[in-house]
mmCIF file of C-alpha atoms and ligand atoms in Angstrom:
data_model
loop_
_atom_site.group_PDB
_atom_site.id
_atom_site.type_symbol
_atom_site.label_atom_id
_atom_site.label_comp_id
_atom_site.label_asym_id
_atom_site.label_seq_id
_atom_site.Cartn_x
_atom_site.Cartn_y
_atom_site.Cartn_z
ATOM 1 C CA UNK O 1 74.865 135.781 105.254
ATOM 2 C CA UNK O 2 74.900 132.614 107.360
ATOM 3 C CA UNK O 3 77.528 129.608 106.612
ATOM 4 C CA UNK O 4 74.679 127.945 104.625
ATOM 5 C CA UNK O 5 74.236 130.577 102.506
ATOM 6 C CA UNK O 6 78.513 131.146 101.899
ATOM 7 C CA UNK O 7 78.311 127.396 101.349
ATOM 8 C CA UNK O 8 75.889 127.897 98.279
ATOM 9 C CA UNK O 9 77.509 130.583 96.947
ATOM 10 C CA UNK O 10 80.763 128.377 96.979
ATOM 11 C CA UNK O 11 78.540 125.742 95.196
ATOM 12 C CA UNK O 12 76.761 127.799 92.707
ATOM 13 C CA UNK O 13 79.978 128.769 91.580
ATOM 14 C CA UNK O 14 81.897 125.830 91.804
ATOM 15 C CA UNK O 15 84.031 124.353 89.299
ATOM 16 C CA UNK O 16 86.033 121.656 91.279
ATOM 17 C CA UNK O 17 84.632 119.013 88.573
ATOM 18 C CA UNK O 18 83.760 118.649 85.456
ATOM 19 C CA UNK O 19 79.852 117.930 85.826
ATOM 20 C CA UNK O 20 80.499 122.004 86.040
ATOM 21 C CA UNK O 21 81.242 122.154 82.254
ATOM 22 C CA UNK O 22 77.783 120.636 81.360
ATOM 23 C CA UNK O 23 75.443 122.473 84.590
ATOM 24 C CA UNK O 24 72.430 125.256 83.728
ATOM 25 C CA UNK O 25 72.961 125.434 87.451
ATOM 26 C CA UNK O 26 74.128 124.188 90.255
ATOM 27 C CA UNK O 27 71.924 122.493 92.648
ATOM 28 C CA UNK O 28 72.863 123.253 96.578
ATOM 29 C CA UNK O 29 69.701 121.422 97.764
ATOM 30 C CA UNK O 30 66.919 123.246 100.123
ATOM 31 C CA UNK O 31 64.725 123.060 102.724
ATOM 32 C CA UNK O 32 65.271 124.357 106.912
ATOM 33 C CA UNK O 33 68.395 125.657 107.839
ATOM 34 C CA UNK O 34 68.278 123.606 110.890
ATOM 35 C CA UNK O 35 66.313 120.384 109.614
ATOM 36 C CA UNK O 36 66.141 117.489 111.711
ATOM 37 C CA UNK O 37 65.517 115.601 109.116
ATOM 38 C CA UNK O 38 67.815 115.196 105.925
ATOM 39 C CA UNK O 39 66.921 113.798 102.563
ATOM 40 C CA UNK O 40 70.001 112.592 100.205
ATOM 41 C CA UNK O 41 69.815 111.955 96.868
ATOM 42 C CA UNK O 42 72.368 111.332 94.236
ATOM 43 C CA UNK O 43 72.405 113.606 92.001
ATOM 44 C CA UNK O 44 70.103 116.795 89.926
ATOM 45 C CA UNK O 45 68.027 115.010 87.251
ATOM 46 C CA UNK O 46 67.160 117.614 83.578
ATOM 47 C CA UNK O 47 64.679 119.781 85.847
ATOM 48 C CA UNK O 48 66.561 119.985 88.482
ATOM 49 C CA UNK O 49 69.742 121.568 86.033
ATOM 50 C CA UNK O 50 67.274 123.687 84.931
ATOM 51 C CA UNK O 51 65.554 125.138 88.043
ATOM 52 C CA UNK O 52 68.677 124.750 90.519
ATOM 53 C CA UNK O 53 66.315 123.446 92.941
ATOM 54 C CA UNK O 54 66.367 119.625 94.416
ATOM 55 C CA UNK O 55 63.506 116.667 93.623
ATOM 56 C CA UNK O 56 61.494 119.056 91.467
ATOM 57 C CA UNK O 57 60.693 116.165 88.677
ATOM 58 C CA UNK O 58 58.748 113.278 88.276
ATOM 59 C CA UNK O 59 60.745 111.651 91.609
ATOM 60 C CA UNK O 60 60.859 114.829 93.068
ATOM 61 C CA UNK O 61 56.904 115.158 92.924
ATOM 62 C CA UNK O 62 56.894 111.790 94.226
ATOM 63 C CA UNK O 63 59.166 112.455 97.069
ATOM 64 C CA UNK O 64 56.819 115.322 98.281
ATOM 65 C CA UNK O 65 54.056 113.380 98.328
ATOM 66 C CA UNK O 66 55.543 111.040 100.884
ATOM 67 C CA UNK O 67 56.773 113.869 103.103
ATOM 68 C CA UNK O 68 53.748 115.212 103.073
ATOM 69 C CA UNK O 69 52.137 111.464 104.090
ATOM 70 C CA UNK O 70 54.465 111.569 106.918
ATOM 71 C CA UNK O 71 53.545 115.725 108.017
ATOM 72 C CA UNK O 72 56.692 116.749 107.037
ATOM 73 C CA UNK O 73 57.452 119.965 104.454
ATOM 74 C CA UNK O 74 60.514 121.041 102.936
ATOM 75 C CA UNK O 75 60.188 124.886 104.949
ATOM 76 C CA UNK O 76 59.426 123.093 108.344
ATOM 77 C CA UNK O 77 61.102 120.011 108.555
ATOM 78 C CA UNK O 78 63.455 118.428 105.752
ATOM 79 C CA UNK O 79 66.535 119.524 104.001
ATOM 80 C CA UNK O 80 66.776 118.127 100.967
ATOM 81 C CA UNK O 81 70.293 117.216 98.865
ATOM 82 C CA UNK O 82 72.147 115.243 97.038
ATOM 83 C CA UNK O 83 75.493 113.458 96.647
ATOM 84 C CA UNK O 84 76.997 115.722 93.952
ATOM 85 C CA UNK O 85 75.580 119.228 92.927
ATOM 86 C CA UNK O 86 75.061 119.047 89.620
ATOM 87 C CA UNK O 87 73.568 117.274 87.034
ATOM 88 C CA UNK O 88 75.520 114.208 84.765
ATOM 89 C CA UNK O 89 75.025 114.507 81.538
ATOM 90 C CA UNK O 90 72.143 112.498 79.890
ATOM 91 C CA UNK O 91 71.600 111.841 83.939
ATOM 92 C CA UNK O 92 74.591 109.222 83.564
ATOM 93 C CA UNK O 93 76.024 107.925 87.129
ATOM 94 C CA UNK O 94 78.102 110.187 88.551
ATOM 95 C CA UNK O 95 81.984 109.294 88.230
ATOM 96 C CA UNK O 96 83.365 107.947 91.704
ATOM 97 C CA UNK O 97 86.043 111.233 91.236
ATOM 98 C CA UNK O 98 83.145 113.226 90.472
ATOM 99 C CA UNK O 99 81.407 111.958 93.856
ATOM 100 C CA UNK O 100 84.903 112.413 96.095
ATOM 101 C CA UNK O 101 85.765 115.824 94.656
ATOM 102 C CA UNK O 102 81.770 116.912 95.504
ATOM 103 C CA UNK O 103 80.784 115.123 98.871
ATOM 104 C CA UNK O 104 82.658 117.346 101.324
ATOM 105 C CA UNK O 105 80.238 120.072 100.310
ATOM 106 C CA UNK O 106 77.444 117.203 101.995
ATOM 107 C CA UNK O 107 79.803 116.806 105.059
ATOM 108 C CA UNK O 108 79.964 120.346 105.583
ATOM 109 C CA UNK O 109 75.746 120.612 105.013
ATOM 110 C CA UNK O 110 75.032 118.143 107.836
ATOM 111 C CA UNK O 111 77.957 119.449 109.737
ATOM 112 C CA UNK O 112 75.924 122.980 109.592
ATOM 113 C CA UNK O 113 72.594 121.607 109.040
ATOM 114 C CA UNK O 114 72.887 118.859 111.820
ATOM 115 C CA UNK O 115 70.144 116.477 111.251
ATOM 116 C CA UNK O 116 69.153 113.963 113.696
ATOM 117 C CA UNK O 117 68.040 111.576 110.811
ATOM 118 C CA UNK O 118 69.022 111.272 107.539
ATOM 119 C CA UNK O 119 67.454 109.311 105.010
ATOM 120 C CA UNK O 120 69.184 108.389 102.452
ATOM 121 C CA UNK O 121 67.260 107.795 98.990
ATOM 122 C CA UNK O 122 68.915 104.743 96.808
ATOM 123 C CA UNK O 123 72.227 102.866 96.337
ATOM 124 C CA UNK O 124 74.602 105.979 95.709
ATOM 125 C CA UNK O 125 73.987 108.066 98.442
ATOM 126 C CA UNK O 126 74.215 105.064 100.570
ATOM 127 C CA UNK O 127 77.474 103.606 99.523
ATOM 128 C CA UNK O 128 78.751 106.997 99.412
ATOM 129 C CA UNK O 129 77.733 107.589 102.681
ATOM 130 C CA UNK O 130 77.864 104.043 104.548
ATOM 131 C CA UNK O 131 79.905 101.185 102.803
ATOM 132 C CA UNK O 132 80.660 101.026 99.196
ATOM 133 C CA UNK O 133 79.555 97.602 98.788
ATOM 134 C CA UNK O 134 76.770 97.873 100.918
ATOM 135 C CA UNK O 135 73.259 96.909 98.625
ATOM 136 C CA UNK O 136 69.835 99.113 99.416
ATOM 137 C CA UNK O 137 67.404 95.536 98.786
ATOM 138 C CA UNK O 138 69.433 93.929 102.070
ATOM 139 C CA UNK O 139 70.246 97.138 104.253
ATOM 140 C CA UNK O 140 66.757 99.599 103.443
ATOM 141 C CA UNK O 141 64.533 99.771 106.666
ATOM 142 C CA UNK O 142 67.730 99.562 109.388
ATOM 143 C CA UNK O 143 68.488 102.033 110.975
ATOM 144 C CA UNK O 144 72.410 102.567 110.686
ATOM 145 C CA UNK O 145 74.828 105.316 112.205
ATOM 146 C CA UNK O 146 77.021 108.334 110.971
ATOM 147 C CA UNK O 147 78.937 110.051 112.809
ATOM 148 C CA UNK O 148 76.435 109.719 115.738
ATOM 149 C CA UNK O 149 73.363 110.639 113.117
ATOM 150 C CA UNK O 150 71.019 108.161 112.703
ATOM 151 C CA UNK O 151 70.378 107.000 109.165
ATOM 152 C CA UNK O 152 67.885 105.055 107.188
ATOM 153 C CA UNK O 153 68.236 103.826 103.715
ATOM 154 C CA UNK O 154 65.518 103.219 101.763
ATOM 155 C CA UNK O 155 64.369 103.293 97.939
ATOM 156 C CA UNK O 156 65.068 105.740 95.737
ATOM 157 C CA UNK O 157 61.773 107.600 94.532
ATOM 158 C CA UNK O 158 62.771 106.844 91.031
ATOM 159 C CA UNK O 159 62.802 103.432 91.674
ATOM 160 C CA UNK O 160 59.213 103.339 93.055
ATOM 161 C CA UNK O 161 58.243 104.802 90.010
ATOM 162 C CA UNK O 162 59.991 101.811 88.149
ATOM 163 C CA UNK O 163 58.942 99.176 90.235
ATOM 164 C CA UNK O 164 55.080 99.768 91.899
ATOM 165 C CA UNK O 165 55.998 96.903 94.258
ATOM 166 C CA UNK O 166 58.870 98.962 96.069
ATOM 167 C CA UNK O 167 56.516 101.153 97.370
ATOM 168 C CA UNK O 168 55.187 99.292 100.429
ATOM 169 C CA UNK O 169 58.419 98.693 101.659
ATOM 170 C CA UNK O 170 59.304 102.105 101.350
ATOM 171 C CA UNK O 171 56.319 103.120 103.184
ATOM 172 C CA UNK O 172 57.560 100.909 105.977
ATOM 173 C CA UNK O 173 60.483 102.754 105.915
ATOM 174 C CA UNK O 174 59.351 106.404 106.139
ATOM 175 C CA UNK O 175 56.984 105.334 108.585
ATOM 176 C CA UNK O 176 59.935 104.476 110.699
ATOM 177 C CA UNK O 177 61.488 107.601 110.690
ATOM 178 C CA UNK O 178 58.207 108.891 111.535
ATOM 179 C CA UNK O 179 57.709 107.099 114.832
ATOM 180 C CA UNK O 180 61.890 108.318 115.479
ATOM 181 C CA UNK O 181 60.764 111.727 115.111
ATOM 182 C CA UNK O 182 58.246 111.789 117.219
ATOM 183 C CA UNK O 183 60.739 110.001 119.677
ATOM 184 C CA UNK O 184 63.641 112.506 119.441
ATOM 185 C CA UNK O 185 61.771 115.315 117.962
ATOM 186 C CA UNK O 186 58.241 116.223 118.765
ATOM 187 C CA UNK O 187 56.014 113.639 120.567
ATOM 188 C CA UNK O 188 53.125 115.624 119.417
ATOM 189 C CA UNK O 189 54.051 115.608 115.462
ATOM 190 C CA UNK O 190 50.971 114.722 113.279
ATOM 191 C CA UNK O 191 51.084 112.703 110.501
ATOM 192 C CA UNK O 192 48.517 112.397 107.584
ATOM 193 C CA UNK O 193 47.990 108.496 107.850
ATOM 194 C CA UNK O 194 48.271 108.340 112.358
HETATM 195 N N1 URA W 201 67.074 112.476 91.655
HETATM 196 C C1 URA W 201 68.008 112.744 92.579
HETATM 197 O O1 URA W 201 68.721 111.875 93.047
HETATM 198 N N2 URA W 201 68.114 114.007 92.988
HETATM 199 C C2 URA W 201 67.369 115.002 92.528
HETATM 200 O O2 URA W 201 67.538 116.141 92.974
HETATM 201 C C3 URA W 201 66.412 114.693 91.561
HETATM 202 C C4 URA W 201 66.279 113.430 91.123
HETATM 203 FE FE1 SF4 W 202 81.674 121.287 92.181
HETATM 204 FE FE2 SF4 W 202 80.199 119.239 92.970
HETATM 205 FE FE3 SF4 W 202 79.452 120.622 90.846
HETATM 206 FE FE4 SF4 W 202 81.591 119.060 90.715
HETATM 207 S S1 SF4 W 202 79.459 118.389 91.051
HETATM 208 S S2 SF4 W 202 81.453 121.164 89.966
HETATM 209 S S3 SF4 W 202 82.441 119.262 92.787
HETATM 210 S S4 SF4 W 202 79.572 121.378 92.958
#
């Protein structure tokens, strides 16, 4: 078993919170073991619970879609995973103790993983992440830093759903990370829309 795979089994069976009273399952996240790219979330929505798998709703369907605009797959290209592992009850926001006792299992992920971008979807993941203050309308489309990873904000997928105007934007900003892949990554990578 690789550290990845010790890491999930330490997740699965985790019960450092209590969001571990209320799981089906826990959800680790998925996707290449080595991803260059890394998709955060915040959080396993009701399908999610159920399936232990990451982005498997309505957002999650949405989320694919837009990958798959931009040529990349979760098997290829993409890990996907979230700020805590498993799922609030009624899909509440998670509890900022609830977020600290969970997010070293995300350090450790990219520390193994090690992404060279990582997009992170809506408000929690980036003021978990970046600056706790820091507000996804004004900071979504810049590229920031992490410990020497480069990140991009954008929209959560749920909120494109809400809000049909979001969605250009957000297209501006996976097209981004496009064009840095191809920079960093693979010249040659081939997109669905260029
Ligand atoms: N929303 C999230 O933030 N993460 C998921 O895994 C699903 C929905
Ligand atoms: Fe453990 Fe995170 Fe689940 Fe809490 S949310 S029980 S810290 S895996």
């Amino acid at each position: 078993m690789n550290e990845l795979e010790l890491l999930k089994k330490e997740v699965d069976h985790c019960t450092k919170c209590v969001l571990s009273k209320t799981r089906t399952n826990a959800v680790f996240g998925e996707g290449f073991r080595i991803a260059d790219i890394m998709c955060v979330g915040e959080g396993p929505g009701y399908y999610e619970d159920q399936q232990g798998r990451p982005f498997v709703g309505k957002s999650g369907q949405l989320l694919d879609k837009i990958l798959d605009v931009c040529g990349f797959t979760r098997n290829e290209h993409v890990f996907i995973a979230n700020i805590v592992k498993c799922r609030p009850p009624n899909n509440r926001d998670p509890l900022p103790e609830e977020r600290e006792t969970c997010i070293p299992y995300l350090y450790k992920q990219i520390e193994l993983i090690k992404p060279k971008i990582i997009i992170l979807l809506g408000s929690t993941a980036l003021r978990c992440l970046i600056d706790p203050n820091a507000r996804i309308t004004k900071v979504r489309g810049e590229w920031l830093e992490w410990n020497d990873r480069l990140v991009m904000p954008t929209f959560h997928p749920s909120a494109l759903l809400r809000n049909e105007k979001l969605k250009r934007p957000a297209w501006e900003d996976f097209k981004k990370v496009v064009a840095k892949y191809r920079e960093l990554v693979n010249e040659a990578h081939f997109s669905n829309y260029c």
